[in-house]
C-alpha cells in the first residue's frame, strides 16, 4: 500500500506540473501568440538570428514542441530556408534548458505569491491581456508547488533497501536510465517536465550523478520525438517532417557524444556545482549548448540531406487540403496560420477561374468553361475543409487578436467561395449563351469583358495583400475599385436602354456578374478599414470628406 500511495502521489504531482506548464503556454499564447509568431517569422532570416528567436519564443511559451510546430510550418511552406529553421530549433532547446535553470533554484516560498498575484489579475483585471498574464502567473506557481511536492514525496524513497539495490545495479548502466527518462519525457510531451523529474530523483539521493546525467540525455531525446510524431500525420506532405527530424538527429548525435564522454562530463559538472538539482540543470544546459555549438556549422549540410531523404510531394488531388494539420490544433496560432495558407490556395483557384472565364469569352472555348467548373468544385471542397478545421480550434484558447484573425480567415474563405459560385453558376452561363448564339458580342464588348477580368485579377492580388499583411493602402484601392465596376455596369445598362439588342443584354449580364465577383473580393478590406475609422456605411471616410458639396457618387 505504501508503494501504491507513493505512485499515486507522484502521478498527481506530475499532472499538476503538466497543468502548470499548460497554463503558462496558453496564457502566453493568448496574450502574445500572434506577435510571437510574427517575430519568429521575421527572425528566421539567418542562422544566428533564428537561434536567438527560437530561444526567446521557447522561453516565453515554455514548450519547444510548440516552437517546433511554428518553425516547421514556416519551413514546409518554403517561407524560410531549412537551415535557419533547424537553427531555431537548436535555440529552442537552449530555451527549455534556461527554464530548467530557473526552476532548479529553491524558490518554494515564491509559489504562494505567484498564485495569489495570478488569481487577483485573472479575476479583477478588465483587460484581456492582464487576465492572460494572470494565468501565466498561476501556472508558474503551480509548477513550483508540484516540484516542491515531488521532492517531499521522494524523500522516503531513500530508505527503501529494494529500490536502492535496484538503482545500484543500474548505476553503471547508463542506457536503461536514458531510455527510462526518454519514455517519461515523451509521455509528458515536455523536456522541462522530464528533466525536472530527474532533478527531483537526483535531489532525493535515489539516482547517482552518472545515472542522472544519462537520464538528462534521455529526457532530451524523448521530447524530440513528440514533434516528429505530430508532424507525421500527413504522409503526403513530407516536408513537414524535416525540421523535427533534423532536431531529433542533432539530439541523437549529442546524446551519443554525451554517453561517450559520460565520466568526464560528470566530473566537470560536479566541479561547477555538486548539488543534485543544480547538477541536473547544468547538465541539461551544457548538453544543449554543446550540441548547438557543434551543430550550427553543419546545418546547411544537414538541410541538404533532409531534403534528399524527405523530398516534396504534391498531393494527387488538387482539391484536397495540404496544410490543415490536425496536430497543430493544440497550438492555435499555428492552426490559424495553417488555415490562412489553405485559404491562399483557394485564392489561387479563384484566380485560375478568372483566367478560364476570360478565355471562355474571348476564344469561345468550351474546354475553358468546363475547366472553370472543375475549379469551382475544388474551391467548394477546400472551403469546407477550412471551415471544418477552424471549427475545431478551441475558442477558449484564443486571445482577442487570434479570435479576430480566425474571423478574418473564415470571412475571406467564404467571400472567395461566393465569388467562385458567381462565376460558375452565372458568368460562365453567359459565356455559354455566347457560344450558342454565334458570338453576338462585338470586339469592343469582348475587349471590355477582358479588361474587367484583368481588373478583377488585380483586385484579388490586392485582397491577398490585405489578408496577409493588413495593407491599408491595398484595402483603400479595393474599395475604390468597386466604383470602376459600378461605372462599367451603368454604361452597359445605358447601351441596353439605347436599343442595341441582344449583344448589349449579354454584355450587361456579364458585367453585372463580374461586379458581383469584385464585391465579394473587396469584402476583405472592410474590417481593416473599419478598425482604422476609414470606412463609412457607404464609402471611404476620406473620400466622403473630399466629396462635400459634390453629388458625384463615390465607392
Coordinates of C-alpha atoms in Angstrom, one line a residue:
X1 CA 0.0 0.0 0.0
X2 CA 2.9 2.4 0.7
X3 CA 4.3 1.9 -2.8
X4 CA 0.9 2.4 -4.4
X5 CA 0.4 5.6 -2.4
X6 CA 3.8 6.8 -3.5
X7 CA 3.0 6.1 -7.1
X8 CA -0.4 7.9 -6.9
X9 CA 1.3 10.9 -5.2
X10 CA 4.0 11.2 -7.9
X11 CA 1.4 10.8 -10.7
X12 CA -0.8 13.5 -9.2
X13 CA 2.2 15.8 -8.7
X14 CA 3.4 15.2 -12.3
X15 CA -0.1 16.0 -13.6
X16 CA 0.0 19.3 -11.5
X17 CA 3.3 20.1 -13.1
X18 CA 2.0 19.5 -16.6
X19 CA -1.1 21.5 -15.9
X20 CA 1.0 24.4 -14.8
X21 CA 3.0 24.2 -18.0
X22 CA -0.2 24.2 -20.0
X23 CA -1.5 27.3 -18.2
X24 CA 1.8 29.1 -18.8
X25 CA 1.8 28.2 -22.5
X26 CA -1.9 29.0 -23.1
X27 CA -1.6 32.3 -21.2
X28 CA 1.4 33.4 -23.2
X29 CA -0.3 32.4 -26.5
X30 CA -3.4 34.3 -25.7
X31 CA -1.5 37.4 -24.7
X32 CA 1.2 37.4 -27.3
X33 CA 0.6 34.4 -29.7
X34 CA 0.2 36.3 -32.9
X35 CA 3.1 38.7 -32.1
X36 CA 5.4 35.8 -31.1
X37 CA 4.7 34.1 -34.4
X38 CA 5.2 37.3 -36.4
X39 CA 8.5 38.0 -34.6
X40 CA 9.7 34.4 -35.2
X41 CA 8.9 34.7 -38.9
X42 CA 10.9 37.9 -39.3
X43 CA 13.9 36.5 -37.3
X44 CA 14.2 33.3 -39.4
X45 CA 16.4 35.1 -42.0
X46 CA 19.8 33.9 -40.8
X47 CA 21.1 31.1 -38.6
X48 CA 22.3 33.1 -35.6
X49 CA 19.1 35.3 -35.6
X50 CA 17.0 32.2 -35.9
X51 CA 18.9 30.6 -33.0
X52 CA 18.1 33.6 -30.8
X53 CA 14.5 33.7 -31.9
X54 CA 13.9 30.1 -31.1
X55 CA 15.4 30.6 -27.7
X56 CA 13.2 33.6 -26.9
X57 CA 9.9 32.1 -28.2
X58 CA 10.5 28.8 -26.3
X59 CA 11.4 30.7 -23.1
X60 CA 8.1 32.5 -23.4
X61 CA 5.9 29.5 -24.3
X62 CA 7.9 27.0 -22.1
X63 CA 7.4 24.4 -24.9
X64 CA 9.9 23.5 -27.6
X65 CA 7.2 21.4 -29.2
X66 CA 5.0 24.5 -29.8
X67 CA 8.1 26.2 -31.3
X68 CA 8.8 23.2 -33.5
X69 CA 5.3 23.3 -34.9
X70 CA 5.6 27.0 -35.7
X71 CA 9.1 26.7 -37.3
X72 CA 8.0 23.6 -39.2
X73 CA 5.1 25.4 -40.6
X74 CA 7.3 28.2 -42.0
X75 CA 9.9 25.7 -43.4
X76 CA 7.3 23.4 -45.0
X77 CA 5.7 26.3 -46.8
X78 CA 9.0 27.5 -48.2
X79 CA 8.7 30.8 -46.4
X80 CA 12.2 30.2 -44.8
X81 CA 15.2 28.1 -45.6
X82 CA 15.6 24.8 -43.8
X83 CA 19.0 25.6 -42.2
X84 CA 17.7 28.7 -40.2
X85 CA 14.6 26.6 -39.2
X86 CA 16.9 24.0 -37.8
X87 CA 19.0 26.7 -36.1
X88 CA 15.8 28.0 -34.4
X89 CA 15.2 24.5 -33.0
X90 CA 18.7 24.5 -31.5
X91 CA 17.8 27.8 -29.9
X92 CA 14.5 26.3 -28.7
X93 CA 16.4 23.5 -27.0
X94 CA 18.6 26.0 -25.1
X95 CA 15.4 27.9 -24.2
X96 CA 14.0 24.9 -22.4
X97 CA 17.3 24.5 -20.6
X98 CA 17.2 28.0 -19.3
X99 CA 13.7 27.4 -17.9
X100 CA 15.0 24.4 -16.0
X101 CA 17.9 26.6 -14.7
X102 CA 15.4 29.0 -13.2
X103 CA 13.2 26.3 -11.7
X104 CA 16.2 24.4 -10.2
X105 CA 16.8 27.0 -7.6
X106 CA 15.0 26.7 -4.2
X107 CA 12.0 29.0 -4.9
X108 CA 9.4 27.0 -3.0
X109 CA 8.4 30.1 -1.0
X110 CA 7.6 32.0 -4.2
X111 CA 4.7 29.8 -5.4
X112 CA 2.0 31.2 -3.0
X113 CA 2.8 34.8 -4.1
X114 CA 2.7 33.8 -7.8
X115 CA -0.7 32.0 -7.4
X116 CA -2.1 34.9 -5.4
X117 CA -1.0 37.6 -7.9
X118 CA -2.3 35.4 -10.8
X119 CA -5.7 34.9 -9.2
X120 CA -6.1 38.6 -8.5
X121 CA -5.1 39.5 -12.0
X122 CA -7.3 36.9 -13.6
X123 CA -10.4 37.8 -11.6
X124 CA -10.1 41.6 -11.2
X125 CA -8.4 42.8 -14.3
X126 CA -10.5 44.4 -17.1
X127 CA -8.0 44.0 -19.9
X128 CA -7.9 40.5 -21.5
X129 CA -4.1 40.6 -21.7
X130 CA -3.7 41.2 -18.0
X131 CA -6.0 38.3 -17.3
X132 CA -3.9 36.1 -19.6
X133 CA -0.7 37.1 -17.8
X134 CA -2.5 36.2 -14.5
X135 CA -3.0 32.8 -16.0
X136 CA 0.8 32.6 -16.6
X137 CA 1.5 33.6 -13.0
X138 CA -0.9 30.9 -11.7
X139 CA 0.8 28.3 -14.0
X140 CA 4.3 29.2 -12.7
X141 CA 3.1 28.9 -9.1
X142 CA 1.5 25.5 -9.8
X143 CA 4.8 24.3 -11.4
X144 CA 6.8 25.3 -8.3
X145 CA 4.3 23.8 -6.0
X146 CA 4.4 20.5 -7.9
X147 CA 8.2 20.4 -7.7
X148 CA 8.1 21.1 -4.0
X149 CA 5.6 18.2 -3.5
X150 CA 7.7 15.9 -5.7
X151 CA 10.8 16.4 -3.6
X152 CA 8.8 15.8 -0.4
X153 CA 7.2 12.6 -1.9
X154 CA 10.6 11.2 -3.0
X155 CA 12.3 11.8 0.4
X156 CA 11.1 8.5 2.0
X157 CA 12.3 6.6 -1.1
X158 CA 15.9 6.9 0.1
X159 CA 15.1 4.5 3.0
X160 CA 13.9 1.7 0.6
X161 CA 16.5 -1.1 0.5
X162 CA 14.9 -2.7 -2.5
X163 CA 14.9 0.5 -4.6
X164 CA 18.5 1.3 -3.5
X165 CA 19.6 -2.1 -4.6
X166 CA 17.9 -1.8 -7.9
X167 CA 19.3 1.6 -8.7
X168 CA 22.8 0.5 -7.5
X169 CA 22.5 -2.4 -10.1
X170 CA 21.6 0.1 -12.8
X171 CA 24.1 2.8 -11.7
X172 CA 26.8 1.7 -14.1
X173 CA 24.4 1.0 -17.0
X174 CA 23.5 4.4 -18.5
X175 CA 21.4 3.1 -21.4
X176 CA 18.5 1.8 -19.3
X177 CA 18.5 5.1 -17.4
X178 CA 18.5 7.0 -20.7
X179 CA 15.6 5.0 -22.0
X180 CA 13.6 5.4 -18.8
X181 CA 13.9 9.2 -18.9
X182 CA 13.2 9.3 -22.7
X183 CA 9.9 7.5 -22.1
X184 CA 8.9 9.9 -19.3
X185 CA 9.7 13.0 -21.4
X186 CA 7.9 11.5 -24.4
X187 CA 4.8 10.7 -22.3
X188 CA 4.9 14.2 -20.7
X189 CA 5.4 15.9 -24.1
X190 CA 7.9 18.1 -22.4
X191 CA 11.7 18.0 -21.8
X192 CA 11.2 20.5 -19.0
X193 CA 8.9 18.1 -17.1
X194 CA 11.3 15.2 -17.8
X195 CA 14.4 17.0 -16.6
X196 CA 12.6 18.3 -13.5
X197 CA 11.6 14.8 -12.7
X198 CA 15.2 13.7 -13.0
X199 CA 16.2 16.6 -10.7
X200 CA 13.7 15.5 -8.0
X201 CA 15.0 11.9 -8.2
X202 CA 18.6 13.1 -8.0
X203 CA 17.8 15.5 -5.2
X204 CA 16.4 12.7 -3.1
X205 CA 19.6 10.7 -3.5
X206 CA 18.0 7.9 -5.4
X207 CA 20.0 8.5 -8.6
X208 CA 23.7 8.8 -8.7
X209 CA 25.3 11.6 -10.7
X210 CA 26.2 9.4 -13.7
X211 CA 22.7 7.9 -13.8
X212 CA 21.2 11.4 -13.5
X213 CA 23.4 12.6 -16.5
X214 CA 22.2 9.7 -18.6
X215 CA 18.6 10.4 -17.7
X216 CA 19.1 14.1 -18.8
X217 CA 20.3 12.8 -22.2
X218 CA 17.2 10.6 -22.4
X219 CA 14.8 13.4 -21.5
X220 CA 16.2 15.4 -24.3
X221 CA 15.7 12.5 -26.7
X222 CA 12.2 11.7 -25.6
X223 CA 10.9 15.3 -26.0
X224 CA 12.4 15.5 -29.6
X225 CA 10.2 12.5 -30.6
X226 CA 6.9 14.3 -30.0
X227 CA 7.2 17.0 -32.7
X228 CA 8.2 14.3 -35.2
X229 CA 5.2 12.1 -34.4
X230 CA 2.8 15.1 -34.6
X231 CA 4.2 16.3 -37.9
X232 CA 3.9 12.8 -39.4
X233 CA 0.1 12.9 -39.5
X234 CA 0.1 13.9 -43.2
X235 CA 2.1 11.4 -45.2
X236 CA 1.7 13.4 -48.4
X237 CA 3.5 16.4 -47.0
X238 CA 6.9 15.0 -46.0
X239 CA 8.4 18.5 -45.9
X240 CA 6.7 18.9 -42.5
X241 CA 9.0 16.2 -41.1
X242 CA 12.3 17.9 -42.0
X243 CA 12.6 20.3 -39.0
X244 CA 11.6 17.8 -36.3
X245 CA 13.6 15.0 -38.0
X246 CA 16.7 17.3 -38.1
X247 CA 16.2 18.3 -34.5
X248 CA 16.0 14.6 -33.5
X249 CA 19.2 13.8 -35.4
X250 CA 21.0 16.6 -33.7
X251 CA 19.9 15.3 -30.3
X252 CA 20.7 11.7 -31.1
X253 CA 24.3 12.7 -32.1
X254 CA 24.6 14.8 -29.0
X255 CA 23.4 12.0 -26.7
X256 CA 25.8 9.6 -28.3
X257 CA 28.6 12.1 -27.6
X258 CA 27.4 12.6 -24.1
X259 CA 27.4 8.8 -23.4
X260 CA 30.9 8.5 -24.9
X261 CA 32.2 11.3 -22.5
X262 CA 30.0 10.4 -19.6
X263 CA 32.7 10.1 -16.8
X264 CA 34.5 13.2 -17.9
X265 CA 31.2 15.2 -18.2
X266 CA 30.1 14.1 -14.8
X267 CA 33.4 15.2 -13.3
X268 CA 33.3 18.6 -15.0
X269 CA 29.7 19.3 -13.9
X270 CA 30.4 18.3 -10.3
X271 CA 33.2 20.8 -10.2
X272 CA 30.8 23.5 -11.3
X273 CA 28.1 22.6 -8.7
X274 CA 27.7 19.3 -7.0
X275 CA 24.2 20.0 -5.5
X276 CA 22.0 17.4 -7.2
X277 CA 19.3 19.7 -8.6
X278 CA 21.9 22.2 -9.9
X279 CA 23.9 19.3 -11.3
X280 CA 20.9 18.2 -13.4
X281 CA 20.0 21.7 -14.5
X282 CA 23.7 22.4 -15.5
X283 CA 23.9 19.1 -17.4
X284 CA 20.7 19.9 -19.4
X285 CA 22.1 23.4 -20.3
X286 CA 25.5 22.1 -21.1
X287 CA 24.1 19.3 -23.4
X288 CA 22.0 21.8 -25.4
X289 CA 24.7 24.4 -25.6
X290 CA 27.4 22.0 -26.8
X291 CA 25.0 20.3 -29.2
X292 CA 24.0 23.7 -30.6
X293 CA 27.6 25.0 -31.0
X294 CA 28.7 21.8 -32.7
X295 CA 25.6 21.5 -34.9
X296 CA 25.3 25.1 -36.1
X297 CA 28.2 25.0 -38.7
X298 CA 26.8 21.7 -40.0
X299 CA 23.2 22.7 -40.6
X300 CA 23.5 23.6 -44.3
X301 CA 24.7 20.0 -45.0
X302 CA 22.1 18.5 -42.7
X303 CA 19.4 20.6 -44.5
X304 CA 20.5 19.2 -47.9
X305 CA 20.5 15.7 -46.6
X306 CA 17.0 16.1 -45.2
X307 CA 15.7 17.5 -48.5
X308 CA 17.1 14.5 -50.3
X309 CA 15.7 12.0 -47.7
X310 CA 12.3 13.8 -47.4
X311 CA 11.5 15.2 -50.9
X312 CA 8.5 17.4 -51.6
X313 CA 5.4 15.5 -52.6
X314 CA 2.4 17.2 -54.3
X315 CA -0.9 15.9 -53.3
X316 CA -2.6 14.0 -56.2
X317 CA -5.9 15.6 -55.6
X318 CA -5.7 19.4 -56.1
X319 CA -9.0 19.8 -54.1
X320 CA -7.6 18.1 -51.0
X321 CA -6.2 20.3 -48.2
X322 CA -2.5 20.3 -47.7
X323 CA -1.8 22.5 -44.7
X324 CA -4.7 21.7 -42.3
X325 CA -2.5 19.8 -39.8
X326 CA -4.7 18.3 -37.0
X327 CA -1.8 18.1 -34.6
X328 CA -1.4 21.9 -34.8
X329 CA -4.9 22.5 -33.3
X330 CA -3.4 22.4 -29.8
X331 CA -1.3 25.5 -30.8
X332 CA -3.9 28.0 -32.1
X333 CA -1.5 30.5 -33.6
X334 CA 0.0 27.7 -35.8
X335 CA -3.5 26.3 -36.7
X336 CA -4.6 29.8 -37.8
X337 CA -1.5 30.2 -39.9
X338 CA -2.2 26.8 -41.5
X339 CA -5.8 27.8 -42.3
X340 CA -4.6 31.0 -43.8
X341 CA -2.2 29.1 -46.1
X342 CA -5.1 26.9 -47.2
X343 CA -7.2 30.0 -48.0
X344 CA -4.4 31.2 -50.2
X345 CA -4.8 28.0 -52.2
X346 CA -8.5 28.9 -52.6
X347 CA -7.5 32.3 -53.9
X348 CA -5.2 30.6 -56.4
X349 CA -8.2 28.6 -57.7
X350 CA -10.3 31.7 -57.9
X351 CA -7.6 33.4 -59.9
X352 CA -7.4 30.4 -62.3
X353 CA -11.2 30.6 -62.7
X354 CA -11.0 34.2 -63.7
X355 CA -8.4 33.4 -66.3
X356 CA -10.5 30.5 -67.6
X357 CA -13.6 32.7 -67.7
X358 CA -11.8 35.3 -69.7
X359 CA -10.6 32.6 -72.1
X360 CA -14.2 31.3 -72.5
X361 CA -15.5 34.7 -73.6
X362 CA -12.5 35.7 -75.7
X363 CA -12.0 32.4 -77.6
X364 CA -15.4 30.8 -77.3
X365 CA -13.6 27.9 -75.6
X366 CA -15.9 25.2 -74.2
X367 CA -12.9 23.5 -72.6
X368 CA -12.1 26.6 -70.7
X369 CA -15.6 26.8 -69.3
X370 CA -15.5 23.2 -68.2
X371 CA -12.1 23.7 -66.6
X372 CA -13.5 26.6 -64.6
X373 CA -16.4 24.4 -63.5
X374 CA -13.9 21.8 -62.1
X375 CA -12.0 24.6 -60.3
X376 CA -15.2 25.6 -58.6
X377 CA -15.6 22.1 -57.2
X378 CA -12.1 22.3 -55.8
X379 CA -12.9 25.7 -54.2
X380 CA -16.0 24.2 -52.6
X381 CA -14.1 21.3 -51.1
X382 CA -11.2 23.4 -49.8
X383 CA -13.7 25.9 -48.3
X384 CA -15.5 23.1 -46.4
X385 CA -12.2 21.7 -45.2
X386 CA -11.1 25.1 -43.9
X387 CA -14.4 25.7 -42.3
X388 CA -14.3 22.3 -40.5
X389 CA -10.7 22.9 -39.4
X390 CA -11.4 26.3 -37.9
X391 CA -14.4 24.9 -36.0
X392 CA -12.1 22.5 -34.2
X393 CA -9.9 25.3 -32.8
X394 CA -11.0 25.7 -29.2
X395 CA -12.2 29.3 -28.8
X396 CA -11.3 29.4 -25.1
X397 CA -7.6 29.0 -26.1
X398 CA -7.7 32.1 -28.3
X399 CA -6.8 35.7 -27.3
X400 CA -8.7 38.7 -28.7
X401 CA -6.3 39.1 -31.7
X402 CA -6.5 35.4 -32.6
X403 CA -10.3 35.5 -32.4
X404 CA -10.3 38.4 -34.8
X405 CA -7.8 36.6 -37.1
X406 CA -10.0 33.4 -37.1
X407 CA -13.0 35.5 -38.1
X408 CA -11.0 37.2 -40.9
X409 CA -9.7 33.8 -42.3
X410 CA -13.3 32.5 -42.2
X411 CA -14.7 35.5 -43.9
X412 CA -12.2 35.6 -46.7
X413 CA -12.7 31.9 -47.4
X414 CA -16.5 32.5 -47.6
X415 CA -16.1 35.5 -49.9
X416 CA -13.8 33.6 -52.2
X417 CA -16.3 30.6 -52.3
X418 CA -19.1 33.0 -53.2
X419 CA -17.1 34.7 -55.9
X420 CA -16.3 31.3 -57.4
X421 CA -20.1 30.3 -57.3
X422 CA -21.0 33.5 -59.1
X423 CA -18.5 32.7 -61.9
X424 CA -19.6 29.1 -62.2
X425 CA -23.4 29.5 -62.0
X426 CA -23.8 32.8 -63.8
X427 CA -20.8 34.2 -65.6
X428 CA -19.9 31.0 -67.4
X429 CA -23.5 30.5 -68.3
X430 CA -23.4 33.8 -70.2
X431 CA -20.2 32.6 -71.9
X432 CA -22.2 29.5 -72.9
X433 CA -25.0 31.7 -74.3
X434 CA -22.4 33.5 -76.5
X435 CA -21.4 30.1 -77.9
X436 CA -24.9 29.1 -78.6
X437 CA -25.8 32.4 -80.3
X438 CA -22.8 32.6 -82.5
X439 CA -20.8 35.3 -80.8
X440 CA -23.1 38.3 -80.9
X441 CA -20.6 40.5 -79.0
X442 CA -18.6 43.0 -80.9
X443 CA -14.9 43.3 -80.5
X444 CA -15.3 46.4 -78.2
X445 CA -17.6 44.4 -75.9
X446 CA -15.2 41.4 -75.8
X447 CA -12.3 43.8 -75.0
X448 CA -14.3 45.4 -72.2
X449 CA -15.0 42.0 -70.6
X450 CA -11.4 41.0 -70.9
X451 CA -10.3 44.3 -69.2
X452 CA -12.8 43.7 -66.4
X453 CA -11.4 40.2 -65.9
X454 CA -7.8 41.6 -65.7
X455 CA -9.1 44.2 -63.2
X456 CA -10.6 41.5 -61.0
X457 CA -7.3 39.6 -61.1
X458 CA -5.5 42.7 -59.8
X459 CA -8.3 43.2 -57.2
X460 CA -7.7 39.6 -56.0
X461 CA -4.0 40.3 -55.6
X462 CA -4.8 43.4 -53.5
X463 CA -7.2 41.3 -51.4
X464 CA -4.4 38.8 -50.7
X465 CA -2.1 41.7 -49.6
X466 CA -4.9 42.9 -47.2
X467 CA -5.4 39.4 -45.9
X468 CA -1.8 38.5 -45.3
X469 CA -0.2 41.9 -44.5
X470 CA -3.1 44.1 -43.4
X471 CA -2.0 46.6 -46.1
X472 CA -4.3 49.7 -45.6
X473 CA -3.5 51.2 -49.0
X474 CA -4.4 48.0 -50.7
X475 CA -7.6 48.0 -48.8
X476 CA -8.4 51.5 -49.9
X477 CA -7.7 50.6 -53.5
X478 CA -10.1 47.6 -53.2
X479 CA -12.9 49.8 -52.0
X480 CA -12.2 52.4 -54.7
X481 CA -12.1 49.6 -57.4
X482 CA -15.7 48.8 -56.8
X483 CA -16.6 52.2 -58.3
X484 CA -15.0 51.3 -61.6
X485 CA -17.1 48.1 -61.8
X486 CA -20.2 50.1 -61.0
X487 CA -19.5 52.6 -63.8
X488 CA -19.0 49.7 -66.2
X489 CA -22.3 48.3 -65.2
X490 CA -24.1 51.7 -65.7
X491 CA -22.5 52.0 -69.2
X492 CA -23.7 48.5 -70.2
X493 CA -27.2 49.3 -68.9
X494 CA -27.3 52.5 -71.0
X495 CA -26.4 50.6 -74.1
X496 CA -29.2 48.1 -73.5
X497 CA -31.6 51.1 -72.9
X498 CA -30.5 52.6 -76.2
X499 CA -31.8 49.5 -78.0
X500 CA -28.5 47.9 -79.0
X501 CA -30.2 44.4 -78.9
X502 CA -29.1 41.1 -77.5
X503 CA -25.4 41.9 -77.6
X504 CA -26.0 44.7 -75.1
X505 CA -28.1 42.4 -72.9
X506 CA -25.4 39.8 -72.9
X507 CA -22.7 42.4 -72.1
X508 CA -24.8 43.8 -69.2
X509 CA -25.3 40.3 -67.7
X510 CA -21.6 39.6 -67.9
X511 CA -20.5 42.9 -66.4
X512 CA -23.1 42.7 -63.7
X513 CA -21.8 39.2 -62.6
X514 CA -18.2 40.5 -62.8
X515 CA -19.2 43.3 -60.5
X516 CA -20.7 40.8 -58.0
X517 CA -17.4 38.9 -58.1
X518 CA -15.5 42.1 -57.4
X519 CA -17.8 42.9 -54.5
X520 CA -17.2 39.6 -52.8
X521 CA -13.4 40.0 -53.2
X522 CA -13.5 43.5 -51.8
X523 CA -15.2 42.4 -48.6
X524 CA -11.8 41.5 -47.1
X525 CA -10.9 45.2 -46.9
X526 CA -13.9 46.3 -44.8
X527 CA -12.8 45.0 -41.3
X528 CA -9.4 46.6 -41.6
X529 CA -10.7 50.0 -42.8
X530 CA -13.4 49.9 -40.1
X531 CA -10.8 49.4 -37.4
X532 CA -8.9 52.4 -38.8
X533 CA -12.1 54.5 -38.9
X534 CA -11.8 55.0 -42.6
X535 CA -15.0 53.3 -43.7
X536 CA -18.4 54.8 -43.5
X537 CA -21.6 52.8 -44.2
X538 CA -21.4 53.5 -47.9
X539 CA -17.9 54.8 -48.8
X540 CA -14.4 55.7 -47.7
X541 CA -14.4 58.4 -45.0
X542 CA -11.6 60.3 -46.7
X543 CA -13.5 60.4 -50.0
X544 CA -16.7 61.5 -48.2
X545 CA -14.8 64.4 -46.8
X546 CA -13.4 65.4 -50.2
X547 CA -16.9 65.0 -51.8
X548 CA -18.6 67.6 -49.5
X549 CA -20.8 69.6 -51.8
X550 CA -20.2 67.2 -54.7
X551 CA -23.1 65.0 -55.8
X552 CA -20.9 62.5 -57.7
X553 CA -21.2 59.1 -56.1
X554 CA -18.0 57.6 -54.8
X555 CA -17.4 54.0 -53.5

